PDB file of C-alpha atoms in Angstrom:
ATOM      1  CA  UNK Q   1       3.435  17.519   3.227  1.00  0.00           C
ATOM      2  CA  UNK Q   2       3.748  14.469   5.614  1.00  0.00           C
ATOM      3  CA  UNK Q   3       0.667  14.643   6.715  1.00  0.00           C
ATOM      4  CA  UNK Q   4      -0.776  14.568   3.652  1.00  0.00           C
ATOM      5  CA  UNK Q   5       0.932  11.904   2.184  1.00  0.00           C
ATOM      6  CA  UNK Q   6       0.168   9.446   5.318  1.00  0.00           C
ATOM      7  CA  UNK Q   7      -3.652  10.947   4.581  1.00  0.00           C
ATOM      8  CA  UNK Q   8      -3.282   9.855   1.121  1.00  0.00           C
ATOM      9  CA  UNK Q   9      -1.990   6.031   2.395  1.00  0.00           C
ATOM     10  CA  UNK Q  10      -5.072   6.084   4.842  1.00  0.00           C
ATOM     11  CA  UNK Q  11      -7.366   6.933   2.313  1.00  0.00           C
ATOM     12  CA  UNK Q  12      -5.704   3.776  -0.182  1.00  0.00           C
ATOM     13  CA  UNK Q  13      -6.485   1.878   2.600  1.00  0.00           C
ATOM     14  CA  UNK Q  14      -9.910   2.652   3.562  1.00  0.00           C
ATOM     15  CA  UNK Q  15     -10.528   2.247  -0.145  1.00  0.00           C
ATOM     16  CA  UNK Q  16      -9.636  -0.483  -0.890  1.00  0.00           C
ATOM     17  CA  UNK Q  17     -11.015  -1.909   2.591  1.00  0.00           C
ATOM     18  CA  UNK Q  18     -14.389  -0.593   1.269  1.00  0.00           C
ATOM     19  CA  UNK Q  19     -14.242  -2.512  -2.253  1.00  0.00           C
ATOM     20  CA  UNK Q  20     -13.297  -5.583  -0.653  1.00  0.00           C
ATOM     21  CA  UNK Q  21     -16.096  -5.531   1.646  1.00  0.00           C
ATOM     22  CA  UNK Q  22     -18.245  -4.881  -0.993  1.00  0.00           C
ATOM     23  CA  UNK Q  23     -17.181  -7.506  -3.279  1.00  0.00           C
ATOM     24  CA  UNK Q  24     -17.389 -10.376   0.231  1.00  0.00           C
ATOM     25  CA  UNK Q  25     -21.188  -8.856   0.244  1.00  0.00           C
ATOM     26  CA  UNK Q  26     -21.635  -9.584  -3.452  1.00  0.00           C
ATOM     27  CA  UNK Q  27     -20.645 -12.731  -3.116  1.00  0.00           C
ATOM     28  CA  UNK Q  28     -22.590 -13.718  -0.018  1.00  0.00           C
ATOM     29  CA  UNK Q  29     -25.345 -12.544  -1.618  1.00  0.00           C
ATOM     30  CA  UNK Q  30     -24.286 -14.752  -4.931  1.00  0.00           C
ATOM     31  CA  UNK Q  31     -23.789 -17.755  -2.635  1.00  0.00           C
ATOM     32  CA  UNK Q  32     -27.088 -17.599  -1.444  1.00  0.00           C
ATOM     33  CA  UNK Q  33     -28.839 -17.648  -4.291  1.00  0.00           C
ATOM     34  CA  UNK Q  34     -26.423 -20.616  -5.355  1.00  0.00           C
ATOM     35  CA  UNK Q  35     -28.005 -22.543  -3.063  1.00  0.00           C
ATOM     36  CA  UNK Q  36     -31.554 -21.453  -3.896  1.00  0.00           C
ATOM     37  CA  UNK Q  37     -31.139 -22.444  -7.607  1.00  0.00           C
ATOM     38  CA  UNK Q  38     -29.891 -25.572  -9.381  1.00  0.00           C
ATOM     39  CA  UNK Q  39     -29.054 -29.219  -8.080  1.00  0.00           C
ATOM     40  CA  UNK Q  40     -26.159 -31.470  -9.226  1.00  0.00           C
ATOM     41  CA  UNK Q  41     -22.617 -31.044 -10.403  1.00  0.00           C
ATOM     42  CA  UNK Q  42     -23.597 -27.443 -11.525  1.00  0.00           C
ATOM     43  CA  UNK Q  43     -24.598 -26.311  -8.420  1.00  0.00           C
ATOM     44  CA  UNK Q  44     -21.651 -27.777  -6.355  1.00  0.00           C
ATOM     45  CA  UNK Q  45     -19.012 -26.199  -8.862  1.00  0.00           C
ATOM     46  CA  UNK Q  46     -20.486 -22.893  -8.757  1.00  0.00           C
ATOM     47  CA  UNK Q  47     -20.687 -22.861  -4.724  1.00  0.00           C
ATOM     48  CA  UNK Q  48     -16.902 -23.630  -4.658  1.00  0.00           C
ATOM     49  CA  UNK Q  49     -16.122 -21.096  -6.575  1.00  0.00           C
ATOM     50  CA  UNK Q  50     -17.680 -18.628  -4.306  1.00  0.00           C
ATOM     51  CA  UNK Q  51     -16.185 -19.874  -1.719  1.00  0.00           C
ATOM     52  CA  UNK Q  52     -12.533 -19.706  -3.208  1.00  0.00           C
ATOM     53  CA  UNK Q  53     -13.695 -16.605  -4.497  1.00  0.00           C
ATOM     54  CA  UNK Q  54     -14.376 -15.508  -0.611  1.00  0.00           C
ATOM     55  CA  UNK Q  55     -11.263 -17.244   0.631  1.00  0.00           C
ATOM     56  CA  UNK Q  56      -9.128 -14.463  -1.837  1.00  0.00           C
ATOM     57  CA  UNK Q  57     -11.258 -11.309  -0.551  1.00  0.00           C
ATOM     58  CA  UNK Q  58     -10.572 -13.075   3.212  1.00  0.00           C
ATOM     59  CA  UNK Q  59      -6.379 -13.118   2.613  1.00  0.00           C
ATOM     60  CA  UNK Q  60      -6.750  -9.612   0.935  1.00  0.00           C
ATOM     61  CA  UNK Q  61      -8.197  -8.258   4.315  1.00  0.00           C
ATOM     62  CA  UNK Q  62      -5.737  -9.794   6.234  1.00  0.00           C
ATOM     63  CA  UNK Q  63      -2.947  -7.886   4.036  1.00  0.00           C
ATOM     64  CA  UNK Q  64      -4.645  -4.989   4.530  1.00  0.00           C
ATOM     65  CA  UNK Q  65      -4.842  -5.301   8.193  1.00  0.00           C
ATOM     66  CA  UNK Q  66      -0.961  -5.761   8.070  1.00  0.00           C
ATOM     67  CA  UNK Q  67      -0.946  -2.637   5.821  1.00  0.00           C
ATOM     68  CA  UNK Q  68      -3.083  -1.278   8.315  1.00  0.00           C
ATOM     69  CA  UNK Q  69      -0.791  -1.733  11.544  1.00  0.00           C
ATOM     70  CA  UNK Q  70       2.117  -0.548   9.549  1.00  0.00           C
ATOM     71  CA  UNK Q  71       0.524   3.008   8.942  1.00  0.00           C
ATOM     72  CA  UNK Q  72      -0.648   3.517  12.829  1.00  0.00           C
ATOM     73  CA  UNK Q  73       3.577   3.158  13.366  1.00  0.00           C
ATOM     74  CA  UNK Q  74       3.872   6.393  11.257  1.00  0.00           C
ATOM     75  CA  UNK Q  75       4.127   9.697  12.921  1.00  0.00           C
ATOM     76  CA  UNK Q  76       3.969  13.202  10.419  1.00  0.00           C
ATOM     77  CA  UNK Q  77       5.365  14.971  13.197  1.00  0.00           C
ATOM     78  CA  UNK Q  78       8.256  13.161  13.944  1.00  0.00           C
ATOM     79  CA  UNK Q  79      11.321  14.295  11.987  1.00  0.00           C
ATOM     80  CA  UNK Q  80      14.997  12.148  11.495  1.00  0.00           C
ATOM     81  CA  UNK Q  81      18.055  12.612   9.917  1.00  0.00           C
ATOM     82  CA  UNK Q  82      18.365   8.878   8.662  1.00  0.00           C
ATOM     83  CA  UNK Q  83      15.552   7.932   6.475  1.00  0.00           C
ATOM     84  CA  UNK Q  84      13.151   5.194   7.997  1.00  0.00           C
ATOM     85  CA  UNK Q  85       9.384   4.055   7.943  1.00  0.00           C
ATOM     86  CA  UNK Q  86       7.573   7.767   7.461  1.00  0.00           C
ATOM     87  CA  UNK Q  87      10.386   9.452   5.894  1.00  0.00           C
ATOM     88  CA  UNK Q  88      10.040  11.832   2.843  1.00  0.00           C
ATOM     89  CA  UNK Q  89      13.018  11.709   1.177  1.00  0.00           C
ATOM     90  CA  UNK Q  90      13.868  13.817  -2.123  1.00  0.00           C
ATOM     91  CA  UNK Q  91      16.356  12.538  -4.633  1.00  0.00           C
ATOM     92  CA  UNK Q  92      17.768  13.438  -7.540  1.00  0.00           C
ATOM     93  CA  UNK Q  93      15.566  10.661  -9.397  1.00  0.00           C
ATOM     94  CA  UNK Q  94      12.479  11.166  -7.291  1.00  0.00           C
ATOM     95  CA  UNK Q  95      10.608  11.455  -4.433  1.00  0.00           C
ATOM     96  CA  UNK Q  96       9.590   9.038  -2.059  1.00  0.00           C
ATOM     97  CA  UNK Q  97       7.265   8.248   1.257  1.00  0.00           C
ATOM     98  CA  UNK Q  98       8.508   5.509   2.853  1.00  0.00           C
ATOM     99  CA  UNK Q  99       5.516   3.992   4.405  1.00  0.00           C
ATOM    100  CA  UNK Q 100       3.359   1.393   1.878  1.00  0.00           C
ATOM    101  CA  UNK Q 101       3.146   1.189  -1.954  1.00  0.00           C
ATOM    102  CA  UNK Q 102      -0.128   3.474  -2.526  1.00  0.00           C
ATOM    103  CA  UNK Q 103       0.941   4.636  -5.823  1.00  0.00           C
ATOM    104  CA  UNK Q 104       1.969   8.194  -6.735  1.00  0.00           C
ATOM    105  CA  UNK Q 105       1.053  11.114  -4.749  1.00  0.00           C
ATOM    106  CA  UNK Q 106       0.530  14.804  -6.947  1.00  0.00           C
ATOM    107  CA  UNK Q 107      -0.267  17.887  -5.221  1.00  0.00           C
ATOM    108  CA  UNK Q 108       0.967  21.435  -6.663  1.00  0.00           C
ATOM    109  CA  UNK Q 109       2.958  20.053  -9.219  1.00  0.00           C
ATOM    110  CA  UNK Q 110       5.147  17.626  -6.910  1.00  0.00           C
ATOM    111  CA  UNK Q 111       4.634  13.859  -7.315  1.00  0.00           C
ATOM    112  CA  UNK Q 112       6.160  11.757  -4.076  1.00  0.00           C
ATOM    113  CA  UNK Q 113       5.824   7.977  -4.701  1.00  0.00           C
ATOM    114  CA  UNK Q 114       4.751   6.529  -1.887  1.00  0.00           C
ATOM    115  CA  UNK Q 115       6.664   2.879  -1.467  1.00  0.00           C
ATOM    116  CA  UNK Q 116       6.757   0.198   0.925  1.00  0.00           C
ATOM    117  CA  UNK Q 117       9.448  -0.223   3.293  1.00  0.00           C
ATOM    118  CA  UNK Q 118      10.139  -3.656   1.112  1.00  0.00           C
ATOM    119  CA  UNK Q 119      10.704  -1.697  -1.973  1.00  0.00           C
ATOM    120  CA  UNK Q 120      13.950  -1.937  -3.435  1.00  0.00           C
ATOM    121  CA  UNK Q 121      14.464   1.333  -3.373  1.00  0.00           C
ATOM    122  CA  UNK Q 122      13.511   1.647   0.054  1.00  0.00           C
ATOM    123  CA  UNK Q 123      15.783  -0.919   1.020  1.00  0.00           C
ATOM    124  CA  UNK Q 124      18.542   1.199  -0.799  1.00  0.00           C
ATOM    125  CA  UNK Q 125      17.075   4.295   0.596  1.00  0.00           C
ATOM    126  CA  UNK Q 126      16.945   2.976   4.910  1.00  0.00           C
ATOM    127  CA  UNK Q 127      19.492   3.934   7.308  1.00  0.00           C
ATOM    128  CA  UNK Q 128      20.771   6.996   4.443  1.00  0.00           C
ATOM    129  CA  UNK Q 129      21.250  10.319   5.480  1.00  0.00           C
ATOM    130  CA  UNK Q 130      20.680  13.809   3.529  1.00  0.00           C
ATOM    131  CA  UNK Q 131      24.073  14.118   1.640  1.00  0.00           C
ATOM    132  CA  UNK Q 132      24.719  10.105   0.844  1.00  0.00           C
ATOM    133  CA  UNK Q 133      23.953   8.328  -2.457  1.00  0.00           C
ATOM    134  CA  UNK Q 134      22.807   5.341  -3.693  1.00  0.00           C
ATOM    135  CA  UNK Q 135      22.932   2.679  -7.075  1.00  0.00           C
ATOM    136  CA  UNK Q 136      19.868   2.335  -8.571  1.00  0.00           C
ATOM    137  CA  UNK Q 137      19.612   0.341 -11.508  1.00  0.00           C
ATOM    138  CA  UNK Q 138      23.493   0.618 -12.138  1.00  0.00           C
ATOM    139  CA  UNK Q 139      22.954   4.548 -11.662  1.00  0.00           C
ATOM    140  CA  UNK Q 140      24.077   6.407  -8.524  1.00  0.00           C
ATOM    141  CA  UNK Q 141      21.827   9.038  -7.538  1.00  0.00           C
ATOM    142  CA  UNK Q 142      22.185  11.349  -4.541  1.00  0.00           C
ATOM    143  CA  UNK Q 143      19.808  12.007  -1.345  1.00  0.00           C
ATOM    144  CA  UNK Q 144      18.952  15.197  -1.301  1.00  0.00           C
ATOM    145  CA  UNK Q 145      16.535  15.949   1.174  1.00  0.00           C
ATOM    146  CA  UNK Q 146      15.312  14.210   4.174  1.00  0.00           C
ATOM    147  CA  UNK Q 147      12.122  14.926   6.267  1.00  0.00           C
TER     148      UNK Q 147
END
């Protein structure tokens, strides 16, 4: 189930990568023909936009590049008793992969939300062992599994 989960973040990633990419191609392509068009005012407002436009995609790679290097520190195979960065950990509210907010994960029925290591939850959730609890939301709630 690890391993499919980290597959899952992987494939968020390279998604999202791909749409990004995409969209910096659109808009080279836009700002080109910017500069083929119109003169004047027009023309210099609609080239800065581009370029802020580009400047967003450009900081959105970056992230992703961080998301990227946080992933390639997660190992399916190795197991732990105290949850940490790669851990699946069942509780009695849900379940969670600790490794980068891709969203919810559904295979067979199960559904493991897979959260960033920033999460509050996760923050609640690090350093716990199978057995402890936590407060959630003025609720405690129990760990019940660890892998």
């Amino acid at each position: 189930m690890k391993q499919a989960l980290l597959e899952f973040c992987w494939a968020y990633v390279n998604d999202r990568t791909a749409r990004l990419k995409k969209q910096s191609d659109e808009l080279q392509e836009s700002l080109g023909s910017e500069t083929k068009s119109s003169a004047g005012d027009k023309h210099e407002t609609g080239r800065a936009m581009v370029q802020l436009e580009q400047e967003k995609l450009g900081q959105q790679l970056q992230e992703l590049d961080a998301t990227r290097s946080i992933l390639n520190k997660i190992s399916a195979e190795k197991p732990s008793d105290k949850i940490r960065l790669g851990s699946l950990v069942k509780t009695s509210m849900a379940d969670y992969y600790i490794a980068i907010s891709a969203g919810a994960f559904k295979k067979e029925g199960d559904m493991v939300y897979c959260i960033s290591a920033n999460a509050p939850i996760a923050r609640l959730l690090l350093g716990k062992e199978k057995g402890g609890y936590f407060v959630f939301n003025g609720k405690e709630h129990s760990i019940l599994e660890v892998y």
